Amino acid sequence: MEQLSLYGGYALSGETTVQGAKNSALPILAATVLSGEECILENCPHLSDVETACEILRYLGAQCTWEGETLFVCCKDLRENTIPQALMQKMRSSILFLGALCARTGRAELSMPGGCQLGDRPIDLHIDALRALGAVVETSDAIVYCQGGDMGGGSYRFPFPSVGATENAMLAAMGCKGPVSLENPAKEPEISDLGVFLQQLGATVGGIGTEVMTILPPQACKPVRHRIIPDRIAAATYLCAVASAGGKIVLQNVDASQLTAVIAPLRRAGCKIRIRGDTLTAARTGALAAPGMVATAPYPGFPTDAQTMLLAAMLRADGITGVQERIFSDRFRQLPQLQKLGAEITIVADTAYVTGVRRLYGAQMRATDLRGGAALAVAALAAEGESIITALDHLDRGYEHIERDLCNLGAKAERKISTR
Ligand code: EPZ
């Protein structure tokens, strides 16, 4: 069993290049199913979730090969439109193959997806959207059956801008005979990246990032070379790391315009953040001040994926930090682990309140999920002595080599094999 050892209490100093975005790569990998031509994905992160997507693609009959950070995918000869339950349960994004397979083959049969446990994660909006476009979808014994051979297109208004449901609808739209209009879709940068990828395949996609997105599929897909956008949540993780530990770091390959909601509370907390092109310099030299209340919201609001790290960074801030989680019903599972360091945290309904303490002490903690695990690392950087984080499989789903990046940034971090 692997574990991450972190010696905290040292200011960071260093530079790293931020990986490509997991949450862009996964829907785009599902989208490669739409095309019989080769798709070349640059800046694709080496993550276990990306490997799972490749496993699914290979099972369906695709070829996936890596050259450094570039992934070549060719779905010319697809032979399957079902995905085994064992693969479906490895991650939430496996459900995106529903829309993609329906569009390409007219049929898909998938079991319910797995993924981080963050509370209820139904797929009702995915199904409603596909039905609105003309697919026949039925569920029985946790299997979803979808017939999409006659999808005419049409419009669907999302009651909530779900990221995954928007992506599934965009993928299904590529198999529709007529135009598709999606109202109140998700507007996350990863949705825009998928929209650009569909445009490169030949689709006409309008209104990306606005209240109404329109999609008209191409007659035939074109070969594509696409560069995955930088991972804004990985960047947010390292910004929170320097807030927590103090010091000065430089991040390359960052789109700071996608981080406005994260940068604002960090600046209120006393961090100095400077943006030059795709380089971001962040420093915290003085004391941390609690930034007050932060509430998660769909993009461009404060991302739920970064709230765990912000809370962890503020464990020693002067005053009270409140984080209201409004996207998922159970995203404070890591807080008892942080309390092992000496953190003072209380939860009232959907809000966690951190009262800053003077000192934190290293402890052994278990990652509860991907971003919860990243939060433990952020907090450990400010805790005196050694902290050990176990259950690294959660972290490896979303961070290429978290220990490498943390070391680049000046942290004393090491991945070890546990003998216990
Ligand atoms: C995506 O998950 C991301 N995953 C998540 O990142 C991220 O936290 C989330 O969007 C919100 O930004 C990927 O992109 C692979 P949603 P997704 O559908 O698509 C409810 C990470 O750590 N809902 O926008 O599952 C749902 O229960 C991961 O990188 C329905 O009710 O998010 C939740 O409360 C974790 N019915 C809310 O909407 C539906 O059919 C947001 O979910 C779908 C969703």
Coordinates of C-alpha atoms and ligand atoms in Angstrom, one line a residue:
M1 CA 0.0 0.0 0.0
E2 CA 1.4 3.4 -1.0
Q3 CA 1.3 6.4 1.2
L4 CA 2.3 10.1 1.0
S5 CA 4.7 11.4 3.6
L6 CA 4.7 15.1 4.1
Y7 CA 6.9 17.2 6.5
G8 CA 5.0 20.4 7.2
G9 CA 6.0 23.7 8.7
Y10 CA 8.3 24.8 5.8
A11 CA 7.6 27.7 3.4
L12 CA 7.3 26.7 -0.2
S13 CA 9.6 27.9 -2.9
G14 CA 9.6 26.5 -6.5
E15 CA 7.9 26.2 -9.8
T16 CA 5.8 23.6 -11.6
T17 CA 3.8 23.1 -14.8
V18 CA 0.2 22.4 -14.2
Q19 CA -1.2 19.2 -15.9
G20 CA -4.0 19.1 -18.5
A21 CA -7.5 19.1 -17.1
K22 CA -8.9 15.8 -16.0
N23 CA -12.5 17.0 -16.4
S24 CA -11.8 18.1 -20.0
A25 CA -9.9 15.0 -21.0
L26 CA -12.6 12.5 -19.8
P27 CA -15.6 13.9 -21.8
I28 CA -13.3 14.5 -24.8
L29 CA -12.1 10.8 -24.6
A30 CA -15.8 9.8 -24.7
A31 CA -16.3 12.1 -27.7
T32 CA -13.6 10.3 -29.6
V33 CA -16.2 7.5 -30.0
L34 CA -18.1 9.8 -32.3
S35 CA -15.5 9.7 -35.0
G36 CA -14.0 7.0 -37.2
E37 CA -11.0 9.3 -37.8
E38 CA -7.9 9.6 -35.6
C39 CA -8.1 12.0 -32.7
I40 CA -4.9 13.4 -31.2
L41 CA -5.1 14.8 -27.7
E42 CA -2.2 16.9 -26.6
N43 CA -1.5 17.9 -22.9
C44 CA -3.5 14.9 -21.8
P45 CA -2.8 14.1 -18.2
H46 CA -1.6 10.6 -17.1
L47 CA -4.2 9.8 -14.5
S48 CA -5.9 6.6 -13.4
D49 CA -9.3 8.0 -14.6
V50 CA -7.8 8.7 -18.0
E51 CA -6.4 5.1 -18.1
T52 CA -9.9 3.9 -17.2
A53 CA -11.3 5.8 -20.2
C54 CA -8.7 4.2 -22.4
E55 CA -9.6 0.8 -21.0
I56 CA -13.3 1.5 -21.9
L57 CA -12.3 2.7 -25.4
R58 CA -10.1 -0.4 -26.0
Y59 CA -12.9 -2.6 -24.8
L60 CA -15.2 -0.9 -27.4
G61 CA -12.6 -1.6 -30.1
A62 CA -10.6 1.6 -30.2
Q63 CA -6.8 2.0 -30.3
C64 CA -5.2 4.2 -27.7
T65 CA -1.5 4.9 -27.7
W66 CA 0.6 7.4 -25.7
E67 CA 3.6 9.4 -26.9
G68 CA 4.6 11.5 -23.9
E69 CA 1.7 13.8 -23.0
T70 CA 0.0 13.1 -26.3
L71 CA -2.7 10.5 -26.6
F72 CA -3.7 9.0 -30.0
V73 CA -7.2 7.5 -30.2
C74 CA -8.7 5.8 -33.2
C75 CA -12.3 4.5 -32.9
K76 CA -12.6 3.4 -36.6
D77 CA -13.5 -0.2 -35.8
L78 CA -15.9 -0.2 -32.9
R79 CA -17.3 -3.6 -32.1
E80 CA -19.3 -3.0 -28.8
N81 CA -21.9 -0.7 -27.5
T82 CA -22.1 -2.1 -24.0
I83 CA -19.6 -1.5 -21.2
P84 CA -18.9 -4.1 -18.5
Q85 CA -20.1 -3.1 -15.0
A86 CA -16.6 -3.4 -13.6
L87 CA -15.4 -0.6 -15.9
M88 CA -18.5 1.5 -15.4
Q89 CA -18.0 1.5 -11.7
K90 CA -14.4 2.7 -11.8
M91 CA -15.5 6.4 -12.4
R92 CA -18.4 8.7 -12.8
S93 CA -17.5 9.8 -16.3
S94 CA -18.1 6.4 -17.7
I95 CA -21.7 7.5 -18.1
L96 CA -20.7 9.9 -20.8
F97 CA -20.3 6.9 -23.2
L98 CA -24.1 6.7 -23.1
G99 CA -24.6 9.8 -25.3
A100 CA -21.5 9.1 -27.4
L101 CA -22.3 5.5 -28.2
C102 CA -25.9 6.3 -28.9
A103 CA -24.8 9.0 -31.4
R104 CA -22.2 6.7 -33.1
T105 CA -24.0 3.3 -33.0
G106 CA -27.6 4.1 -32.3
R107 CA -27.6 2.0 -29.2
A108 CA -26.0 1.7 -25.8
E109 CA -26.4 -0.5 -22.7
L110 CA -24.6 0.6 -19.6
S111 CA -24.8 0.0 -15.8
M112 CA -24.8 2.9 -13.3
P113 CA -21.4 4.7 -13.0
G114 CA -19.1 4.8 -10.0
G115 CA -17.0 7.9 -8.9
C116 CA -16.2 9.8 -5.8
Q117 CA -18.8 9.5 -3.0
L118 CA -20.0 13.1 -2.6
G119 CA -23.7 12.4 -1.7
D120 CA -26.5 11.5 -4.1
R121 CA -25.3 11.5 -7.8
P122 CA -28.3 10.5 -9.9
I123 CA -28.4 10.5 -13.7
D124 CA -32.0 11.7 -14.1
L125 CA -31.0 14.9 -16.0
H126 CA -28.8 12.9 -18.4
I127 CA -31.7 10.6 -19.2
D128 CA -34.2 13.5 -19.5
A129 CA -31.9 15.4 -21.9
L130 CA -31.4 12.3 -24.1
R131 CA -35.1 11.6 -24.2
A132 CA -35.8 15.3 -25.2
L133 CA -33.5 14.8 -28.2
G134 CA -35.5 11.7 -29.3
A135 CA -33.6 8.8 -27.7
V136 CA -35.6 6.0 -26.1
V137 CA -34.1 5.4 -22.6
E138 CA -35.2 2.8 -20.1
T139 CA -33.6 1.7 -16.8
S140 CA -34.0 -1.7 -15.2
D141 CA -32.0 -3.4 -12.5
A142 CA -29.4 -0.5 -12.5
I143 CA -28.9 -0.9 -16.3
V144 CA -29.6 1.9 -18.7
Y145 CA -30.8 0.9 -22.1
C146 CA -30.7 3.6 -24.8
Q147 CA -31.9 3.5 -28.4
G148 CA -30.7 6.6 -30.3
G149 CA -31.0 5.5 -33.9
D150 CA -33.9 8.0 -34.6
M151 CA -32.9 11.0 -32.6
G152 CA -34.3 14.0 -34.4
G153 CA -32.8 16.7 -32.1
G154 CA -34.8 19.5 -30.5
S155 CA -34.4 21.4 -27.3
Y156 CA -33.9 20.7 -23.6
R157 CA -33.8 23.1 -20.7
F158 CA -31.7 21.9 -17.8
P159 CA -33.4 22.5 -14.4
F160 CA -29.9 22.7 -13.0
P161 CA -26.7 23.2 -15.0
S162 CA -25.3 19.7 -14.5
V163 CA -21.8 19.3 -15.9
G164 CA -22.2 15.6 -16.8
A165 CA -25.7 15.9 -18.2
T166 CA -24.7 18.8 -20.4
E167 CA -21.8 16.8 -21.7
N168 CA -24.0 13.7 -22.4
A169 CA -26.5 15.9 -24.2
M170 CA -23.7 17.5 -26.3
L171 CA -22.4 14.0 -27.2
A172 CA -25.9 12.7 -28.1
A173 CA -26.6 15.8 -30.2
M174 CA -23.8 14.6 -32.5
G175 CA -26.1 11.7 -33.6
C176 CA -29.2 13.8 -34.1
K177 CA -30.7 14.3 -37.5
G178 CA -31.7 17.9 -36.7
P179 CA -30.3 20.8 -34.7
V180 CA -30.1 20.7 -30.9
S181 CA -30.6 23.6 -28.5
L182 CA -29.6 23.2 -24.8
E183 CA -30.9 25.9 -22.4
N184 CA -29.3 26.6 -19.0
P185 CA -26.4 24.2 -19.8
A186 CA -23.3 24.0 -17.6
K187 CA -20.8 26.7 -18.5
E188 CA -17.6 25.3 -16.9
P189 CA -14.4 25.8 -19.0
E190 CA -14.3 22.0 -19.5
I191 CA -17.8 22.2 -21.3
S192 CA -16.3 24.9 -23.5
D193 CA -13.3 22.6 -24.3
L194 CA -15.7 19.8 -25.3
G195 CA -17.6 22.3 -27.5
V196 CA -14.4 23.3 -29.2
F197 CA -13.5 19.6 -29.7
L198 CA -16.9 19.0 -31.3
Q199 CA -16.3 22.0 -33.6
Q200 CA -13.0 20.5 -34.6
L201 CA -14.8 17.3 -35.5
G202 CA -16.9 19.4 -37.8
A203 CA -20.0 20.2 -35.8
T204 CA -21.5 23.7 -35.7
V205 CA -21.6 24.7 -32.1
G206 CA -23.0 28.1 -31.0
G207 CA -23.4 29.8 -27.7
I208 CA -20.6 27.9 -25.9
G209 CA -20.4 29.3 -22.3
T210 CA -23.8 31.1 -22.6
E211 CA -27.4 30.4 -21.5
V212 CA -28.2 28.6 -24.8
M213 CA -25.9 26.3 -26.6
T214 CA -26.8 25.1 -30.1
I215 CA -25.3 22.1 -31.9
L216 CA -25.6 20.9 -35.5
P217 CA -23.7 17.7 -36.2
P218 CA -21.5 17.4 -39.2
Q219 CA -22.2 15.0 -42.2
A220 CA -18.9 13.2 -41.3
C221 CA -16.3 13.8 -38.6
K222 CA -12.8 15.1 -39.5
P223 CA -9.5 14.1 -37.9
V224 CA -8.7 16.2 -34.9
R225 CA -5.6 17.5 -33.1
H226 CA -6.7 19.1 -29.9
R227 CA -4.9 20.5 -26.9
I228 CA -6.6 19.8 -23.5
I229 CA -6.9 23.0 -21.4
P230 CA -4.9 23.4 -18.2
D231 CA -6.4 21.9 -15.0
R232 CA -7.9 24.8 -13.1
I233 CA -8.5 22.6 -10.0
A234 CA -4.9 21.3 -9.9
A235 CA -3.8 24.9 -10.1
A236 CA -6.2 25.8 -7.3
T237 CA -4.8 23.0 -5.2
Y238 CA -1.2 24.5 -5.5
L239 CA -2.5 28.0 -4.8
C240 CA -4.1 26.7 -1.6
A241 CA -0.9 24.9 -0.8
V242 CA 1.1 28.1 -0.8
A243 CA -1.6 29.8 1.2
S244 CA -1.3 27.0 3.7
A245 CA 2.5 26.7 4.0
G246 CA 3.5 30.2 3.1
G247 CA 6.4 31.1 0.7
K248 CA 6.3 31.8 -3.0
I249 CA 5.5 29.6 -6.0
V250 CA 5.3 29.9 -9.8
L251 CA 2.7 27.9 -11.8
Q252 CA 3.1 27.5 -15.5
N253 CA 0.3 26.5 -17.9
V254 CA -2.5 28.2 -16.1
D255 CA -5.6 30.0 -17.5
A256 CA -6.0 32.5 -14.6
S257 CA -9.3 33.8 -16.2
Q258 CA -10.8 30.5 -15.1
L259 CA -9.6 30.9 -11.5
T260 CA -11.2 34.3 -10.7
A261 CA -13.5 32.9 -8.0
V262 CA -10.6 31.0 -6.3
I263 CA -8.1 33.9 -6.4
A264 CA -10.5 36.3 -4.8
P265 CA -10.8 34.7 -1.3
L266 CA -7.0 33.8 -1.4
R267 CA -6.2 37.5 -1.9
R268 CA -8.6 38.4 0.9
A269 CA -6.6 35.9 3.0
G270 CA -3.4 37.8 2.3
C271 CA -1.9 36.0 -0.7
K272 CA -0.3 38.0 -3.4
I273 CA -1.1 36.6 -6.8
R274 CA 0.3 38.0 -10.0
I275 CA -0.8 36.9 -13.5
R276 CA 1.4 37.2 -16.6
G277 CA 0.1 35.3 -19.6
D278 CA -0.2 31.6 -18.6
T279 CA 2.2 32.0 -15.7
L280 CA 0.9 32.7 -12.2
T281 CA 3.0 33.7 -9.2
A282 CA 1.6 33.3 -5.8
A283 CA 3.1 34.3 -2.5
R284 CA 2.1 34.4 1.2
T285 CA 4.6 35.9 3.4
G286 CA 2.6 37.5 6.3
A287 CA -0.1 36.0 8.5
L288 CA -3.2 34.4 7.0
A289 CA -6.5 36.2 7.5
A290 CA -9.8 34.3 7.3
P291 CA -11.5 35.3 4.0
G292 CA -15.0 35.2 5.5
M293 CA -17.8 33.3 3.8
V294 CA -17.4 31.4 0.5
A295 CA -20.3 29.5 -1.2
T296 CA -19.8 27.0 -4.0
A297 CA -21.8 27.5 -7.2
P298 CA -21.7 26.4 -10.8
Y299 CA -19.1 28.2 -12.9
P300 CA -18.2 31.1 -12.8
G301 CA -18.9 30.7 -9.1
F302 CA -16.5 29.2 -6.6
P303 CA -15.9 25.6 -7.7
T304 CA -17.1 22.8 -5.4
D305 CA -13.9 20.9 -6.4
A306 CA -11.8 23.6 -4.7
Q307 CA -13.7 24.2 -1.5
T308 CA -12.0 21.3 0.3
M309 CA -8.6 22.8 -0.4
L310 CA -9.6 26.4 0.6
L311 CA -10.9 25.1 3.9
A312 CA -7.7 23.1 4.5
A313 CA -5.6 26.2 3.7
M314 CA -7.4 28.3 6.3
L315 CA -6.9 26.0 9.3
R316 CA -4.4 28.5 10.8
A317 CA -6.0 31.7 9.4
D318 CA -6.8 34.5 11.8
G319 CA -10.6 34.4 12.3
I320 CA -13.5 32.3 11.0
T321 CA -13.8 30.9 7.5
G322 CA -17.1 29.6 6.4
V323 CA -17.6 27.4 3.3
Q324 CA -21.1 26.7 2.2
E325 CA -21.4 23.6 -0.1
R326 CA -24.3 24.0 -2.5
I327 CA -23.5 21.5 -5.2
F328 CA -23.1 18.1 -3.5
S329 CA -24.9 16.9 -0.3
D330 CA -21.9 15.1 1.3
R331 CA -18.6 16.9 0.5
F332 CA -17.2 17.4 4.0
R333 CA -16.1 13.8 4.5
Q334 CA -12.4 14.8 4.9
L335 CA -13.1 17.2 7.9
P336 CA -12.7 14.5 10.6
Q337 CA -9.3 13.7 9.1
L338 CA -8.3 17.4 9.3
Q339 CA -9.3 17.4 12.9
K340 CA -6.5 14.9 13.6
L341 CA -4.1 17.7 12.9
G342 CA -5.7 19.9 15.5
A343 CA -8.0 21.8 13.3
E344 CA -11.1 23.4 14.8
I345 CA -14.0 22.8 12.5
T346 CA -17.8 22.7 13.0
I347 CA -20.5 21.9 10.5
V348 CA -23.9 23.5 10.6
A349 CA -26.2 22.2 7.9
D350 CA -24.5 22.8 4.5
T351 CA -21.7 25.0 5.9
A352 CA -18.4 24.2 7.5
Y353 CA -16.8 26.8 9.8
V354 CA -13.1 26.8 10.5
T355 CA -11.7 28.7 13.4
G356 CA -8.0 29.3 12.8
V357 CA -5.7 27.7 15.4
R358 CA -2.1 28.8 16.1
R359 CA -0.4 25.4 15.4
L360 CA -1.2 22.1 13.7
Y361 CA 0.6 18.8 14.3
G362 CA 1.4 16.1 11.8
A363 CA -0.9 13.0 11.9
Q364 CA -1.9 10.0 9.9
M365 CA -4.9 10.7 7.7
R366 CA -6.9 8.7 5.1
A367 CA -8.0 10.2 1.9
T368 CA -11.8 10.0 1.6
D369 CA -12.1 11.0 -2.1
L370 CA -10.1 12.9 -4.7
R371 CA -10.4 16.5 -3.6
G372 CA -10.8 15.5 0.0
G373 CA -7.4 13.8 -0.3
A374 CA -5.8 16.9 -1.9
A375 CA -7.1 18.9 1.0
L376 CA -5.3 16.7 3.5
A377 CA -2.0 17.4 1.6
V378 CA -2.7 21.1 1.6
A379 CA -3.3 21.1 5.4
A380 CA -0.3 18.8 6.1
L381 CA 2.0 21.4 4.6
A382 CA 1.2 23.7 7.6
A383 CA 1.4 21.0 10.3
E384 CA 4.6 20.5 12.3
G385 CA 6.3 17.2 11.8
E386 CA 5.4 14.3 9.6
S387 CA 1.9 13.6 8.2
I388 CA 1.1 10.4 6.4
I389 CA -1.8 10.3 3.9
T390 CA -3.1 6.9 2.9
A391 CA -5.6 5.7 0.2
L392 CA -3.6 7.5 -2.5
D393 CA -5.7 5.8 -5.2
H394 CA -8.2 8.6 -4.7
L395 CA -5.5 11.3 -5.4
D396 CA -4.1 9.4 -8.4
R397 CA -7.4 9.7 -10.2
G398 CA -6.9 13.4 -10.5
Y399 CA -3.3 14.4 -9.9
E400 CA -0.6 13.1 -12.3
H401 CA 2.1 12.9 -9.6
I402 CA 1.1 15.0 -6.6
E403 CA 4.3 14.3 -4.8
R404 CA 6.4 15.4 -7.8
D405 CA 4.5 18.7 -8.1
L406 CA 4.7 19.3 -4.3
C407 CA 8.5 18.6 -4.4
N408 CA 8.9 21.0 -7.4
L409 CA 7.1 23.6 -5.2
G410 CA 9.6 23.1 -2.4
A411 CA 7.6 20.7 -0.1
K412 CA 9.2 17.8 1.7
A413 CA 6.9 15.1 0.1
E414 CA 7.6 11.5 -0.6
R415 CA 5.6 8.6 -1.8
K416 CA 6.5 5.5 0.1
I417 CA 5.4 1.8 0.2
S418 CA 3.9 1.2 3.6
T419 CA 5.3 -1.9 5.4
R420 CA 2.2 -2.1 7.6
Ligands
EPZ1 C1 -18.5 17.1 -12.6 O1 -19.2 16.0 -12.0 C2 -17.1 16.9 -12.2 N1 -16.6 15.6 -12.8 C3 -16.9 17.0 -10.7 O2 -15.5 16.8 -10.5 C4 -17.4 18.3 -10.3 O3 -17.4 18.3 -8.8 C5 -18.8 18.5 -10.7 O4 -18.9 18.4 -12.1 C6 -19.4 19.9 -10.4 O5 -18.6 20.9 -10.9 C7 -16.2 15.5 -14.0 O6 -16.2 16.4 -14.8 C8 -15.7 14.2 -14.4 P1 -22.9 17.6 -11.9 P2 -20.8 15.7 -12.4 O7 -23.7 16.7 -12.8 O8 -20.9 15.9 -13.8 C9 -26.9 16.8 -9.3 C10 -13.6 16.1 -9.3 O9 -13.3 16.1 -8.1 N2 -27.3 16.0 -10.5 O10 -22.7 19.0 -12.3 O11 -21.1 14.5 -11.7 C11 -25.8 16.0 -8.6 O12 -26.3 15.1 -7.7 C12 -15.0 15.7 -9.7 O13 -12.9 16.3 -10.2 C13 -28.6 15.5 -10.5 O14 -29.4 15.7 -9.6 O15 -21.5 17.0 -11.6 C14 -25.0 17.2 -7.9 O16 -25.7 17.5 -6.7 C15 -15.9 15.3 -8.6 N3 -29.0 14.8 -11.6 C16 -25.2 18.3 -8.9 O17 -26.2 18.0 -9.8 C17 -28.2 14.5 -12.6 O18 -28.7 13.8 -13.6 C18 -23.9 18.6 -9.7 O19 -23.6 17.5 -10.5 C19 -26.9 15.0 -12.6 C20 -26.5 15.8 -11.5

